[in-house]
PDB file of C-alpha atoms in Angstrom:
ATOM      1  CA  HIS A  28      95.312  12.791  50.099  1.00 61.00           C
ATOM      2  CA  PHE A  29      95.127  15.100  53.136  1.00 65.00           C
ATOM      3  CA  GLY A  30      91.762  13.733  54.305  1.00 67.00           C
ATOM      4  CA  TRP A  31      89.992  15.420  57.208  1.00 64.00           C
ATOM      5  CA  ALA A  32      93.016  17.524  58.088  1.00 69.00           C
ATOM      6  CA  TRP A  33      92.274  19.757  55.083  1.00 68.00           C
ATOM      7  CA  SER A  34      88.469  19.639  55.151  1.00 75.00           C
ATOM      8  CA  GLY A  35      86.922  23.024  54.384  1.00 80.00           C
ATOM      9  CA  LYS A  36      90.242  24.897  54.235  1.00 89.00           C
ATOM     10  CA  PRO A  37      91.104  27.048  51.200  1.00 94.00           C
ATOM     11  CA  VAL A  38      93.067  25.567  48.309  1.00 94.00           C
ATOM     12  CA  GLY A  39      95.064  27.345  45.621  1.00 97.00           C
ATOM     13  CA  ILE A  40      95.354  25.816  42.165  1.00 97.00           C
ATOM     14  CA  THR A  41      97.452  27.014  39.222  1.00 97.00           C
ATOM     15  CA  PHE A  42      96.360  26.739  35.595  1.00 97.00           C
ATOM     16  CA  PRO A  43      98.466  27.120  32.412  1.00 95.00           C
ATOM     17  CA  GLY A  44      96.336  29.825  30.787  1.00 95.00           C
ATOM     18  CA  VAL A  45      94.457  33.044  31.367  1.00 97.00           C
ATOM     19  CA  VAL A  46      92.222  32.888  34.463  1.00 98.00           C
ATOM     20  CA  THR A  47      89.829  35.686  35.424  1.00 97.00           C
ATOM     21  CA  SER A  48      87.733  35.459  38.592  1.00 96.00           C
ATOM     22  CA  GLY A  49      88.244  31.683  38.673  1.00 97.00           C
ATOM     23  CA  THR A  50      87.128  31.157  35.065  1.00 97.00           C
ATOM     24  CA  VAL A  51      89.574  29.805  32.488  1.00 97.00           C
ATOM     25  CA  ARG A  52      89.793  31.943  29.345  1.00 97.00           C
ATOM     26  CA  THR A  53      92.540  30.216  27.323  1.00 95.00           C
ATOM     27  CA  ALA A  54      93.970  26.696  27.151  1.00 92.00           C
ATOM     28  CA  ALA A  55      96.891  26.604  24.708  1.00 90.00           C
ATOM     29  CA  ASN A  56      98.595  23.484  26.063  1.00 89.00           C
ATOM     30  CA  VAL A  57      95.683  21.580  27.623  1.00 93.00           C
ATOM     31  CA  ASP A  58      92.241  20.348  26.557  1.00 95.00           C
ATOM     32  CA  LYS A  59      90.084  23.127  25.072  1.00 96.00           C
ATOM     33  CA  GLY A  60      87.174  21.949  27.245  1.00 96.00           C
ATOM     34  CA  TRP A  61      88.642  24.166  29.997  1.00 97.00           C
ATOM     35  CA  VAL A  62      87.910  27.373  28.054  1.00 97.00           C
ATOM     36  CA  ASP A  63      85.087  29.423  29.674  1.00 97.00           C
ATOM     37  CA  LEU A  64      84.807  26.884  32.504  1.00 97.00           C
ATOM     38  CA  ASP A  65      84.397  28.221  36.041  1.00 98.00           C
ATOM     39  CA  ALA A  66      87.274  26.109  37.330  1.00 98.00           C
ATOM     40  CA  ALA A  67      87.105  27.567  40.830  1.00 98.00           C
ATOM     41  CA  ALA A  68      83.454  26.516  41.212  1.00 97.00           C
ATOM     42  CA  LEU A  69      83.974  23.072  39.647  1.00 97.00           C
ATOM     43  CA  LEU A  70      87.028  22.245  41.742  1.00 96.00           C
ATOM     44  CA  GLY A  71      85.522  23.817  44.855  1.00 95.00           C
ATOM     45  CA  ASP A  72      82.457  21.550  44.516  1.00 94.00           C
ATOM     46  CA  ARG A  73      84.667  18.487  44.017  1.00 92.00           C
ATOM     47  CA  LEU A  74      86.982  19.289  46.913  1.00 89.00           C
ATOM     48  CA  GLY A  75      84.334  20.661  49.259  1.00 89.00           C
ATOM     49  CA  CYS A  76      86.341  23.763  50.090  1.00 91.00           C
ATOM     50  CA  PRO A  77      87.004  27.272  48.789  1.00 95.00           C
ATOM     51  CA  VAL A  78      89.258  27.186  45.708  1.00 97.00           C
ATOM     52  CA  THR A  79      91.297  29.981  44.154  1.00 98.00           C
ATOM     53  CA  VAL A  80      92.505  29.377  40.589  1.00 98.00           C
ATOM     54  CA  ILE A  81      95.355  31.503  39.253  1.00 98.00           C
ATOM     55  CA  ASN A  82      97.563  31.521  36.165  1.00 98.00           C
ATOM     56  CA  ASP A  83     100.563  29.289  36.846  1.00 97.00           C
ATOM     57  CA  ALA A  84     103.261  31.812  35.928  1.00 98.00           C
ATOM     58  CA  ASP A  85     101.497  34.551  37.908  1.00 98.00           C
ATOM     59  CA  ALA A  86     101.533  32.253  40.953  1.00 98.00           C
ATOM     60  CA  ALA A  87     105.245  31.537  40.493  1.00 98.00           C
ATOM     61  CA  GLY A  88     105.947  35.232  40.078  1.00 98.00           C
ATOM     62  CA  ILE A  89     104.038  36.182  43.233  1.00 98.00           C
ATOM     63  CA  ALA A  90     106.114  33.700  45.231  1.00 98.00           C
ATOM     64  CA  GLU A  91     109.415  34.857  43.712  1.00 98.00           C
ATOM     65  CA  MET A  92     108.559  38.519  44.331  1.00 98.00           C
ATOM     66  CA  THR A  93     107.693  37.750  47.957  1.00 98.00           C
ATOM     67  CA  PHE A  94     110.240  35.107  48.989  1.00 98.00           C
ATOM     68  CA  GLY A  95     112.658  34.618  46.096  1.00 98.00           C
ATOM     69  CA  ALA A  96     114.764  36.370  43.470  1.00 98.00           C
ATOM     70  CA  GLY A  97     112.411  39.359  43.152  1.00 98.00           C
ATOM     71  CA  ARG A  98     112.130  40.070  46.866  1.00 98.00           C
ATOM     72  CA  GLY A  99     112.610  43.802  47.510  1.00 96.00           C
ATOM     73  CA  ARG A 100     112.976  44.625  43.810  1.00 96.00           C
ATOM     74  CA  THR A 101     111.288  47.668  42.302  1.00 96.00           C
ATOM     75  CA  GLY A 102     110.907  48.738  38.696  1.00 97.00           C
ATOM     76  CA  THR A 103     109.805  46.278  36.035  1.00 98.00           C
ATOM     77  CA  VAL A 104     110.375  42.604  36.801  1.00 98.00           C
ATOM     78  CA  MET A 105     109.534  39.804  34.372  1.00 98.00           C
ATOM     79  CA  MET A 106     109.203  36.221  35.613  1.00 98.00           C
ATOM     80  CA  LEU A 107     109.425  33.670  32.789  1.00 98.00           C
ATOM     81  CA  THR A 108     108.746  29.980  33.331  1.00 97.00           C
ATOM     82  CA  PHE A 109     110.187  27.581  30.763  1.00 97.00           C
ATOM     83  CA  GLY A 110     108.431  24.221  30.558  1.00 94.00           C
ATOM     84  CA  THR A 111     105.822  22.764  28.178  1.00 93.00           C
ATOM     85  CA  GLY A 112     105.324  26.371  27.101  1.00 95.00           C
ATOM     86  CA  ILE A 113     106.643  29.712  28.303  1.00 97.00           C
ATOM     87  CA  GLY A 114     104.707  31.365  31.091  1.00 97.00           C
ATOM     88  CA  SER A 115     105.136  35.000  32.051  1.00 98.00           C
ATOM     89  CA  ALA A 116     104.375  37.221  35.015  1.00 98.00           C
ATOM     90  CA  LEU A 117     104.957  40.959  34.780  1.00 98.00           C
ATOM     91  CA  PHE A 118     105.445  43.149  37.858  1.00 98.00           C
ATOM     92  CA  THR A 119     105.797  46.885  38.084  1.00 97.00           C
ATOM     93  CA  ASP A 120     107.037  48.125  41.450  1.00 97.00           C
ATOM     94  CA  GLY A 121     105.919  44.821  42.960  1.00 97.00           C
ATOM     95  CA  ARG A 122     102.386  44.891  41.513  1.00 97.00           C
ATOM     96  CA  LEU A 123     101.309  42.049  39.227  1.00 98.00           C
ATOM     97  CA  VAL A 124      99.905  42.713  35.763  1.00 98.00           C
ATOM     98  CA  PRO A 125      97.973  39.413  35.503  1.00 97.00           C
ATOM     99  CA  ASN A 126      97.657  36.965  32.620  1.00 97.00           C
ATOM    100  CA  THR A 127     100.328  38.353  30.289  1.00 97.00           C
ATOM    101  CA  GLU A 128     100.878  35.023  28.430  1.00 95.00           C
ATOM    102  CA  LEU A 129     104.025  36.270  26.649  1.00 97.00           C
ATOM    103  CA  GLY A 130     104.976  32.770  25.547  1.00 95.00           C
ATOM    104  CA  HIS A 131     102.542  33.397  22.708  1.00 95.00           C
ATOM    105  CA  LEU A 132     104.431  36.362  21.285  1.00 96.00           C
ATOM    106  CA  GLU A 133     105.310  35.717  17.654  1.00 94.00           C
ATOM    107  CA  LEU A 134     108.917  34.733  17.078  1.00 89.00           C
ATOM    108  CA  HIS A 135     110.043  33.421  13.676  1.00 85.00           C
ATOM    109  CA  GLY A 136     106.424  33.216  12.527  1.00 91.00           C
ATOM    110  CA  HIS A 137     105.258  31.008  15.435  1.00 89.00           C
ATOM    111  CA  ASP A 138     104.405  31.252  19.122  1.00 92.00           C
ATOM    112  CA  ALA A 139     107.710  31.856  20.894  1.00 96.00           C
ATOM    113  CA  GLU A 140     107.100  28.861  23.165  1.00 95.00           C
ATOM    114  CA  LYS A 141     107.178  26.538  20.137  1.00 95.00           C
ATOM    115  CA  HIS A 142     110.744  27.741  19.533  1.00 95.00           C
ATOM    116  CA  ALA A 143     112.210  28.438  22.981  1.00 97.00           C
ATOM    117  CA  SER A 144     110.375  26.390  25.629  1.00 97.00           C
ATOM    118  CA  SER A 145     112.184  23.582  27.431  1.00 96.00           C
ATOM    119  CA  LYS A 146     109.782  21.211  25.625  1.00 96.00           C
ATOM    120  CA  ALA A 147     111.192  22.498  22.318  1.00 96.00           C
ATOM    121  CA  LYS A 148     114.694  21.794  23.663  1.00 97.00           C
ATOM    122  CA  GLU A 149     113.718  18.223  24.521  1.00 97.00           C
ATOM    123  CA  ASP A 150     111.649  17.545  21.395  1.00 97.00           C
ATOM    124  CA  GLU A 151     114.413  18.771  19.089  1.00 97.00           C
ATOM    125  CA  ASP A 152     117.239  17.344  21.229  1.00 98.00           C
ATOM    126  CA  LEU A 153     118.970  20.739  21.341  1.00 98.00           C
ATOM    127  CA  SER A 154     122.267  21.283  23.115  1.00 98.00           C
ATOM    128  CA  TRP A 155     122.278  23.761  25.991  1.00 98.00           C
ATOM    129  CA  ALA A 156     124.242  26.195  23.795  1.00 98.00           C
ATOM    130  CA  HIS A 157     121.791  25.972  20.885  1.00 98.00           C
ATOM    131  CA  TRP A 158     118.791  26.334  23.184  1.00 98.00           C
ATOM    132  CA  ALA A 159     120.420  29.281  25.006  1.00 98.00           C
ATOM    133  CA  LYS A 160     120.601  31.123  21.661  1.00 98.00           C
ATOM    134  CA  ARG A 161     116.866  30.599  21.189  1.00 97.00           C
ATOM    135  CA  VAL A 162     116.147  31.790  24.724  1.00 98.00           C
ATOM    136  CA  GLN A 163     118.387  34.807  24.107  1.00 98.00           C
ATOM    137  CA  LYS A 164     116.380  35.767  20.989  1.00 97.00           C
ATOM    138  CA  TYR A 165     113.158  35.445  22.967  1.00 98.00           C
ATOM    139  CA  LEU A 166     114.505  37.525  25.869  1.00 98.00           C
ATOM    140  CA  ALA A 167     115.710  40.190  23.426  1.00 98.00           C
ATOM    141  CA  HIS A 168     112.197  40.370  21.933  1.00 97.00           C
ATOM    142  CA  VAL A 169     110.549  40.669  25.353  1.00 98.00           C
ATOM    143  CA  GLU A 170     113.151  43.199  26.448  1.00 98.00           C
ATOM    144  CA  MET A 171     112.442  45.349  23.392  1.00 97.00           C
ATOM    145  CA  LEU A 172     108.730  45.395  24.277  1.00 97.00           C
ATOM    146  CA  PHE A 173     108.871  45.823  28.068  1.00 97.00           C
ATOM    147  CA  SER A 174     112.380  47.019  29.064  1.00 98.00           C
ATOM    148  CA  PRO A 175     112.445  45.065  32.338  1.00 98.00           C
ATOM    149  CA  ASP A 176     115.064  45.715  34.988  1.00 98.00           C
ATOM    150  CA  LEU A 177     115.135  42.031  35.933  1.00 98.00           C
ATOM    151  CA  PHE A 178     114.317  38.704  34.291  1.00 98.00           C
ATOM    152  CA  ILE A 179     113.654  35.823  36.695  1.00 98.00           C
ATOM    153  CA  ILE A 180     113.931  32.467  34.904  1.00 98.00           C
ATOM    154  CA  GLY A 181     111.771  29.757  36.438  1.00 97.00           C
ATOM    155  CA  GLY A 182     110.195  26.413  35.680  1.00 93.00           C
ATOM    156  CA  GLY A 183     111.883  23.044  35.992  1.00 89.00           C
ATOM    157  CA  VAL A 184     114.829  24.210  33.898  1.00 93.00           C
ATOM    158  CA  SER A 185     115.779  26.732  36.614  1.00 93.00           C
ATOM    159  CA  ARG A 186     117.428  23.842  38.495  1.00 94.00           C
ATOM    160  CA  LYS A 187     119.994  23.711  35.673  1.00 96.00           C
ATOM    161  CA  SER A 188     120.447  27.453  35.154  1.00 96.00           C
ATOM    162  CA  GLU A 189     124.234  27.174  35.226  1.00 97.00           C
ATOM    163  CA  LYS A 190     124.069  25.213  31.951  1.00 97.00           C
ATOM    164  CA  PHE A 191     122.432  27.991  29.918  1.00 98.00           C
ATOM    165  CA  LEU A 192     122.188  31.374  31.691  1.00 97.00           C
ATOM    166  CA  PRO A 193     125.946  32.113  31.358  1.00 97.00           C
ATOM    167  CA  LEU A 194     125.583  31.544  27.584  1.00 98.00           C
ATOM    168  CA  ILE A 195     122.979  34.297  27.157  1.00 98.00           C
ATOM    169  CA  GLU A 196     124.493  37.566  25.933  1.00 96.00           C
ATOM    170  CA  ASP A 197     123.468  41.065  24.854  1.00 97.00           C
ATOM    171  CA  ILE A 198     120.530  41.399  27.246  1.00 98.00           C
ATOM    172  CA  ARG A 199     120.574  44.638  29.239  1.00 98.00           C
ATOM    173  CA  ALA A 200     118.356  43.441  32.070  1.00 98.00           C
ATOM    174  CA  GLU A 201     119.777  41.399  34.908  1.00 98.00           C
ATOM    175  CA  ILE A 202     118.938  37.698  34.485  1.00 98.00           C
ATOM    176  CA  VAL A 203     118.700  35.393  37.516  1.00 98.00           C
ATOM    177  CA  PRO A 204     117.284  31.914  38.165  1.00 97.00           C
ATOM    178  CA  ALA A 205     114.183  31.528  40.319  1.00 97.00           C
ATOM    179  CA  GLU A 206     115.235  30.864  43.897  1.00 97.00           C
ATOM    180  CA  LEU A 207     112.165  28.722  44.602  1.00 96.00           C
ATOM    181  CA  GLN A 208     112.731  26.887  41.316  1.00 93.00           C
ATOM    182  CA  ASN A 209     109.796  24.703  40.308  1.00 90.00           C
ATOM    183  CA  ASN A 210     108.152  25.092  43.750  1.00 94.00           C
ATOM    184  CA  ALA A 211     107.376  28.770  43.120  1.00 96.00           C
ATOM    185  CA  GLY A 212     103.965  28.016  41.612  1.00 96.00           C
ATOM    186  CA  ILE A 213     102.952  25.895  44.591  1.00 96.00           C
ATOM    187  CA  VAL A 214     103.930  28.637  47.026  1.00 97.00           C
ATOM    188  CA  GLY A 215     102.180  31.305  44.938  1.00 98.00           C
ATOM    189  CA  ALA A 216      98.978  29.246  44.713  1.00 97.00           C
ATOM    190  CA  ALA A 217      98.927  28.860  48.502  1.00 96.00           C
ATOM    191  CA  MET A 218      99.487  32.612  48.871  1.00 97.00           C
ATOM    192  CA  ALA A 219      96.595  33.354  46.487  1.00 97.00           C
ATOM    193  CA  ALA A 220      94.271  31.014  48.397  1.00 96.00           C
ATOM    194  CA  SER A 221      95.265  32.600  51.702  1.00 95.00           C
ATOM    195  CA  ALA A 222      94.725  36.128  50.340  1.00 95.00           C
ATOM    196  CA  ALA A 223      91.306  35.190  48.914  1.00 94.00           C
ATOM    197  CA  SER A 224      90.150  33.762  52.251  1.00 88.00           C
ATOM    198  CA  SER A 225      91.305  36.771  54.299  1.00 82.00           C
TER     199      SER A 225
END
């Protein structure tokens, strides 16, 4: 798409799973053929440039902590992205704890993302109020385990935060929508590529 203008320049790519040193370790919501694949090498060969691959929620969290709702925040911050699944990025005093994958915590005998993702809302045609109750139960579970000072809610659903965030109760942590909304992952991927090439 970018042609010669991008030739040889670094590229950041997000992936919905655990990624260590450019290699995919889990693939819950995509083809299992990605598992144990050196995605950075494969995509770098295809694109003809250096590639950095990072977990999608981690990328979104990095962007939000730098430019968005987490900017200047200390303590424990949890970025949660609600989409096909639930992605998570955990920060302590601004430092990322990578690949937390907290959408796979057990809730009601299943992965939490099967119950509280925005895909679950769509698939089950849930009202905003009903879905907010599910999200609240998930946040309460995560809060019990990690005691964050701040929850940042991202993913595509962050554009409609006014429809569900005011309905969430009994959570001690502050809850805010992602300021970069669904663009956070793109910004974070670019930041990761820039950092890797420095």
